[in-house]
GROMACS .gro file of N, CA and C in nm:
model
  279
    1MET      N    1   4.264   8.992  13.106
    1MET     CA    2   4.360   9.081  13.042
    1MET      C    3   4.392   9.199  13.134
    2LYS      N    4   4.289   9.245  13.205
    2LYS     CA    5   4.309   9.357  13.296
    2LYS      C    6   4.411   9.322  13.405
    3ASP      N    7   4.401   9.200  13.458
    3ASP     CA    8   4.494   9.155  13.561
    3ASP      C    9   4.637   9.141  13.506
    4LEU      N   10   4.648   9.085  13.386
    4LEU     CA   11   4.780   9.072  13.324
    4LEU      C   12   4.842   9.209  13.299
    5ALA      N   13   4.760   9.304  13.253
    5ALA     CA   14   4.810   9.439  13.228
    5ALA      C   15   4.865   9.501  13.356
    6SER      N   16   4.798   9.480  13.468
    6SER     CA   17   4.848   9.538  13.594
    6SER      C   18   4.973   9.465  13.642
    7ILE      N   19   4.980   9.335  13.621
    7ILE     CA   20   5.099   9.258  13.662
    7ILE      C   21   5.222   9.303  13.583
    8PHE      N   22   5.206   9.315  13.451
    8PHE     CA   23   5.319   9.350  13.365
    8PHE      C   24   5.339   9.500  13.348
    9LYS      N   25   5.247   9.579  13.409
    9LYS     CA   26   5.254   9.725  13.402
    9LYS      C   27   5.255   9.776  13.257
   10VAL      N   28   5.162   9.723  13.179
   10VAL     CA   29   5.141   9.766  13.041
   10VAL      C   30   4.992   9.789  13.022
   11SER      N   31   4.956   9.845  12.909
   11SER     CA   32   4.814   9.870  12.882
   11SER      C   33   4.743   9.740  12.842
   12ARG      N   34   4.612   9.744  12.852
   12ARG     CA   35   4.531   9.630  12.811
   12ARG      C   36   4.551   9.601  12.663
   13ARG      N   37   4.566   9.707  12.584
   13ARG     CA   38   4.589   9.691  12.440
   13ARG      C   39   4.719   9.617  12.412
   14THR      N   40   4.822   9.641  12.494
   14THR     CA   41   4.950   9.570  12.478
   14THR      C   42   4.929   9.421  12.500
   15ILE      N   43   4.851   9.385  12.603
   15ILE     CA   44   4.822   9.244  12.628
   15ILE      C   45   4.749   9.184  12.508
   16GLU      N   46   4.654   9.258  12.452
   16GLU     CA   47   4.583   9.211  12.334
   16GLU      C   48   4.679   9.186  12.218
   17ARG      N   49   4.774   9.277  12.197
   17ARG     CA   50   4.873   9.259  12.089
   17ARG      C   51   4.961   9.137  12.116
   18TRP      N   52   4.996   9.116  12.243
   18TRP     CA   53   5.077   8.999  12.276
   18TRP      C   54   5.002   8.871  12.238
   19PHE      N   55   4.873   8.866  12.272
   19PHE     CA   56   4.796   8.748  12.237
   19PHE      C   57   4.782   8.734  12.086
   20GLU      N   58   4.763   8.844  12.015
   20GLU     CA   59   4.755   8.838  11.870
   20GLU      C   60   4.884   8.782  11.812
   21ARG      N   61   4.997   8.827  11.863
   21ARG     CA   62   5.127   8.776  11.816
   21ARG      C   63   5.141   8.627  11.847
   22TRP      N   64   5.089   8.589  11.964
   22TRP     CA   65   5.100   8.449  12.003
   22TRP      C   66   5.026   8.363  11.903
   23PHE      N   67   4.907   8.406  11.865
   23PHE     CA   68   4.830   8.329  11.767
   23PHE      C   69   4.893   8.334  11.629
   24ASP      N   70   4.971   8.438  11.602
   24ASP     CA   71   5.032   8.452  11.470
   24ASP      C   72   5.170   8.387  11.461
   25GLY      N   73   5.207   8.308  11.554
   25GLY     CA   74   5.334   8.237  11.542
   25GLY      C   75   5.427   8.249  11.662
   26TRP      N   76   5.371   8.279  11.778
   26TRP     CA   77   5.455   8.290  11.898
   26TRP      C   78   5.527   8.158  11.924
   27ALA      N   79   5.460   8.049  11.897
   27ALA     CA   80   5.520   7.918  11.921
   27ALA      C   81   5.650   7.902  11.843
   28GLU      N   82   5.657   7.962  11.724
   28GLU     CA   83   5.778   7.953  11.642
   28GLU      C   84   5.888   8.046  11.690
   29ILE      N   85   5.850   8.170  11.729
   29ILE     CA   86   5.948   8.271  11.767
   29ILE      C   87   5.983   8.264  11.915
   30GLY      N   88   5.886   8.237  11.999
   30GLY     CA   89   5.908   8.228  12.143
   30GLY      C   90   5.888   8.361  12.214
   31VAL      N   91   5.944   8.373  12.331
   31VAL     CA   92   5.926   8.489  12.418
   31VAL      C   93   5.976   8.618  12.353
   32ASP      N   94   6.074   8.611  12.266
   32ASP     CA   95   6.129   8.731  12.202
   32ASP      C   96   6.024   8.808  12.123
   33SER      N   97   5.918   8.741  12.081
   33SER     CA   98   5.814   8.810  12.004
   33SER      C   99   5.732   8.905  12.090
   34LEU      N  100   5.746   8.897  12.221
   34LEU     CA  101   5.666   8.981  12.311
   34LEU      C  102   5.731   9.116  12.342
   35GLY      N  103   5.853   9.136  12.303
   35GLY     CA  104   5.923   9.261  12.333
   35GLY      C  105   5.867   9.380  12.255
   36ILE      N  106   5.902   9.497  12.300
   36ILE     CA  107   5.860   9.619  12.232
   36ILE      C  108   5.950   9.639  12.110
   37ALA      N  109   5.889   9.665  11.998
   37ALA     CA  110   5.963   9.679  11.873
   37ALA      C  111   6.050   9.804  11.874
   38GLU      N  112   6.167   9.795  11.814
   38GLU     CA  113   6.255   9.911  11.804
   38GLU      C  114   6.197  10.013  11.708
   39GLY      N  115   6.239  10.137  11.726
   39GLY     CA  116   6.195  10.243  11.637
   39GLY      C  117   6.066  10.310  11.679
   40ARG      N  118   6.014  10.271  11.793
   40ARG     CA  119   5.892  10.334  11.841
   40ARG      C  120   5.925  10.463  11.912
   41GLY      N  121   5.828  10.547  11.929
   41GLY     CA  122   5.848  10.673  12.000
   41GLY      C  123   5.867  10.789  11.906
   42ALA      N  124   5.867  10.906  11.964
   42ALA     CA  125   5.880  11.028  11.885
   42ALA      C  126   6.022  11.041  11.829
   43LYS      N  127   6.032  11.082  11.708
   43LYS     CA  128   6.162  11.104  11.644
   43LYS      C  129   6.206  11.248  11.670
   44THR      N  130   6.334  11.264  11.688
   44THR     CA  131   6.386  11.398  11.715
   44THR      C  132   6.376  11.488  11.593
   45LEU      N  133   6.341  11.612  11.617
   45LEU     CA  134   6.330  11.708  11.509
   45LEU      C  135   6.467  11.755  11.461
   46LEU      N  136   6.569  11.730  11.540
   46LEU     CA  137   6.704  11.780  11.508
   46LEU      C  138   6.791  11.673  11.442
   47LYS      N  139   6.734  11.561  11.406
   47LYS     CA  140   6.810  11.449  11.352
   47LYS      C  141   6.904  11.490  11.239
   48ASP      N  142   6.856  11.571  11.147
   48ASP     CA  143   6.936  11.610  11.031
   48ASP      C  144   7.019  11.736  11.054
   49TYR      N  145   7.019  11.786  11.176
   49TYR     CA  146   7.087  11.914  11.205
   49TYR      C  147   7.201  11.900  11.305
   50SER      N  148   7.257  11.781  11.321
   50SER     CA  149   7.363  11.758  11.420
   50SER      C  150   7.480  11.855  11.404
   51LYS      N  151   7.526  11.871  11.280
   51LYS     CA  152   7.640  11.960  11.255
   51LYS      C  153   7.604  12.104  11.290
   52GLU      N  154   7.485  12.146  11.253
   52GLU     CA  155   7.441  12.283  11.280
   52GLU      C  156   7.422  12.307  11.430
   53VAL      N  157   7.372  12.207  11.501
   53VAL     CA  158   7.359  12.218  11.647
   53VAL      C  159   7.496  12.238  11.709
   54SER      N  160   7.592  12.158  11.664
   54SER     CA  161   7.729  12.169  11.715
   54SER      C  162   7.787  12.308  11.690
   55GLU      N  163   7.766  12.359  11.569
   55GLU     CA  164   7.816  12.493  11.535
   55GLU      C  165   7.752  12.600  11.622
   56GLN      N  166   7.622  12.587  11.645
   56GLN     CA  167   7.552  12.686  11.727
   56GLN      C  168   7.594  12.679  11.873
   57LEU      N  169   7.623  12.560  11.921
   57LEU     CA  170   7.673  12.546  12.059
   57LEU      C  171   7.806  12.618  12.075
   58GLU      N  172   7.893  12.601  11.978
   58GLU     CA  173   8.023  12.669  11.981
   58GLU      C  174   8.005  12.820  11.972
   59LEU      N  175   7.921  12.864  11.882
   59LEU     CA  176   7.898  13.006  11.860
   59LEU      C  177   7.840  13.075  11.983
   60HIS      N  178   7.751  13.007  12.053
   60HIS     CA  179   7.683  13.066  12.169
   60HIS      C  180   7.738  13.018  12.303
   61ASN      N  181   7.861  12.967  12.303
   61ASN     CA  182   7.927  12.922  12.426
   61ASN      C  183   7.839  12.825  12.506
   62ARG      N  184   7.778  12.731  12.434
   62ARG     CA  185   7.694  12.626  12.493
   62ARG      C  186   7.572  12.681  12.566
   63ASN      N  187   7.527  12.800  12.531
   63ASN     CA  188   7.405  12.856  12.587
   63ASN      C  189   7.286  12.798  12.510
   64LEU      N  190   7.215  12.706  12.573
   64LEU     CA  191   7.109  12.632  12.505
   64LEU      C  192   6.992  12.722  12.465
   65LYS      N  193   6.965  12.822  12.544
   65LYS     CA  194   6.853  12.910  12.513
   65LYS      C  195   6.873  12.978  12.377
   66ASN      N  196   6.995  13.025  12.351
   66ASN     CA  197   7.024  13.088  12.223
   66ASN      C  198   7.016  12.989  12.107
   67VAL      N  199   7.053  12.866  12.131
   67VAL     CA  200   7.044  12.762  12.028
   67VAL      C  201   6.897  12.735  11.995
   68LEU      N  202   6.813  12.730  12.098
   68LEU     CA  203   6.670  12.709  12.078
   68LEU      C  204   6.608  12.823  11.997
   69ILE      N  205   6.646  12.944  12.030
   69ILE     CA  206   6.596  13.061  11.957
   69ILE      C  207   6.640  13.056  11.811
   70TYR      N  208   6.766  13.020  11.787
   70TYR     CA  209   6.817  13.010  11.651
   70TYR      C  210   6.734  12.911  11.568
   71PHE      N  211   6.709  12.791  11.622
   71PHE     CA  212   6.635  12.690  11.546
   71PHE      C  213   6.490  12.730  11.525
   72GLU      N  214   6.434  12.803  11.618
   72GLU     CA  215   6.297  12.850  11.598
   72GLU      C  216   6.291  12.955  11.488
   73GLU      N  217   6.387  13.047  11.488
   73GLU     CA  218   6.387  13.155  11.388
   73GLU      C  219   6.429  13.107  11.249
   74GLN      N  220   6.533  13.024  11.241
   74GLN     CA  221   6.589  12.983  11.113
   74GLN      C  222   6.517  12.864  11.048
   75HIS      N  223   6.469  12.772  11.129
   75HIS     CA  224   6.413  12.648  11.074
   75HIS      C  225   6.268  12.623  11.117
   76ASN      N  226   6.214  12.713  11.195
   76ASN     CA  227   6.078  12.698  11.247
   76ASN      C  228   6.062  12.567  11.325
   77ILE      N  229   6.166  12.531  11.399
   77ILE     CA  230   6.165  12.411  11.484
   77ILE      C  231   6.156  12.458  11.628
   78ILE      N  232   6.046  12.423  11.693
   78ILE     CA  233   6.025  12.464  11.831
   78ILE      C  234   6.038  12.340  11.921
   79ILE      N  235   6.140  12.341  12.004
   79ILE     CA  236   6.162  12.232  12.099
   79ILE      C  237   6.193  12.294  12.234
   80CYS      N  238   6.180  12.214  12.338
   80CYS     CA  239   6.210  12.264  12.472
   80CYS      C  240   6.357  12.236  12.505
   81LYS      N  241   6.403  12.298  12.609
   81LYS     CA  242   6.543  12.285  12.651
   81LYS      C  243   6.576  12.140  12.685
   82LYS      N  244   6.483  12.070  12.750
   82LYS     CA  245   6.507  11.931  12.790
   82LYS      C  246   6.523  11.841  12.667
   83THR      N  247   6.446  11.867  12.563
   83THR     CA  248   6.458  11.791  12.439
   83THR      C  249   6.595  11.812  12.377
   84LEU      N  250   6.642  11.935  12.377
   84LEU     CA  251   6.776  11.965  12.325
   84LEU      C  252   6.882  11.895  12.409
   85GLN      N  253   6.867  11.898  12.540
   85GLN     CA  254   6.963  11.831  12.629
   85GLN      C  255   6.966  11.681  12.601
   86ASN      N  256   6.850  11.620  12.582
   86ASN     CA  257   6.845  11.477  12.550
   86ASN      C  258   6.910  11.448  12.416
   87PHE      N  259   6.887  11.534  12.317
   87PHE     CA  260   6.950  11.518  12.186
   87PHE      C  261   7.102  11.523  12.199
   88LEU      N  262   7.151  11.620  12.277
   88LEU     CA  263   7.295  11.633  12.297
   88LEU      C  264   7.353  11.511  12.366
   89LYS      N  265   7.280  11.457  12.460
   89LYS     CA  266   7.326  11.339  12.533
   89LYS      C  267   7.333  11.218  12.441
   90VAL      N  268   7.228  11.197  12.363
   90VAL     CA  269   7.221  11.081  12.274
   90VAL      C  270   7.326  11.088  12.165
   91THR      N  271   7.348  11.206  12.109
   91THR     CA  272   7.443  11.222  11.999
   91THR      C  273   7.588  11.240  12.047
   92GLY      N  274   7.605  11.262  12.175
   92GLY     CA  275   7.740  11.280  12.228
   92GLY      C  276   7.797  11.418  12.205
   93LEU      N  277   7.713  11.514  12.170
   93LEU     CA  278   7.760  11.651  12.149
   93LEU      C  279   7.778  11.717  12.282
   0.00000   0.00000   0.00000
């Protein structure tokens, strides 16, 4: 498993899960069962605030620092500038 993990550049635990899936019906599903499931990873704290982020960007002439301060003071949401930039990129704002 250690060798497979280094070949595929994943953790040993991922290889274990792949084998568990294989025993649970990989033969029926095939290679597609080995992919990483959607919905994994950290969820954005600003998901429900898209409209408010847009309004704050307009109000502060796209100054991200002021937008970060606003969300910390008004909603107690503390995020870094890079997280806000990624949110803007993903949402198209």
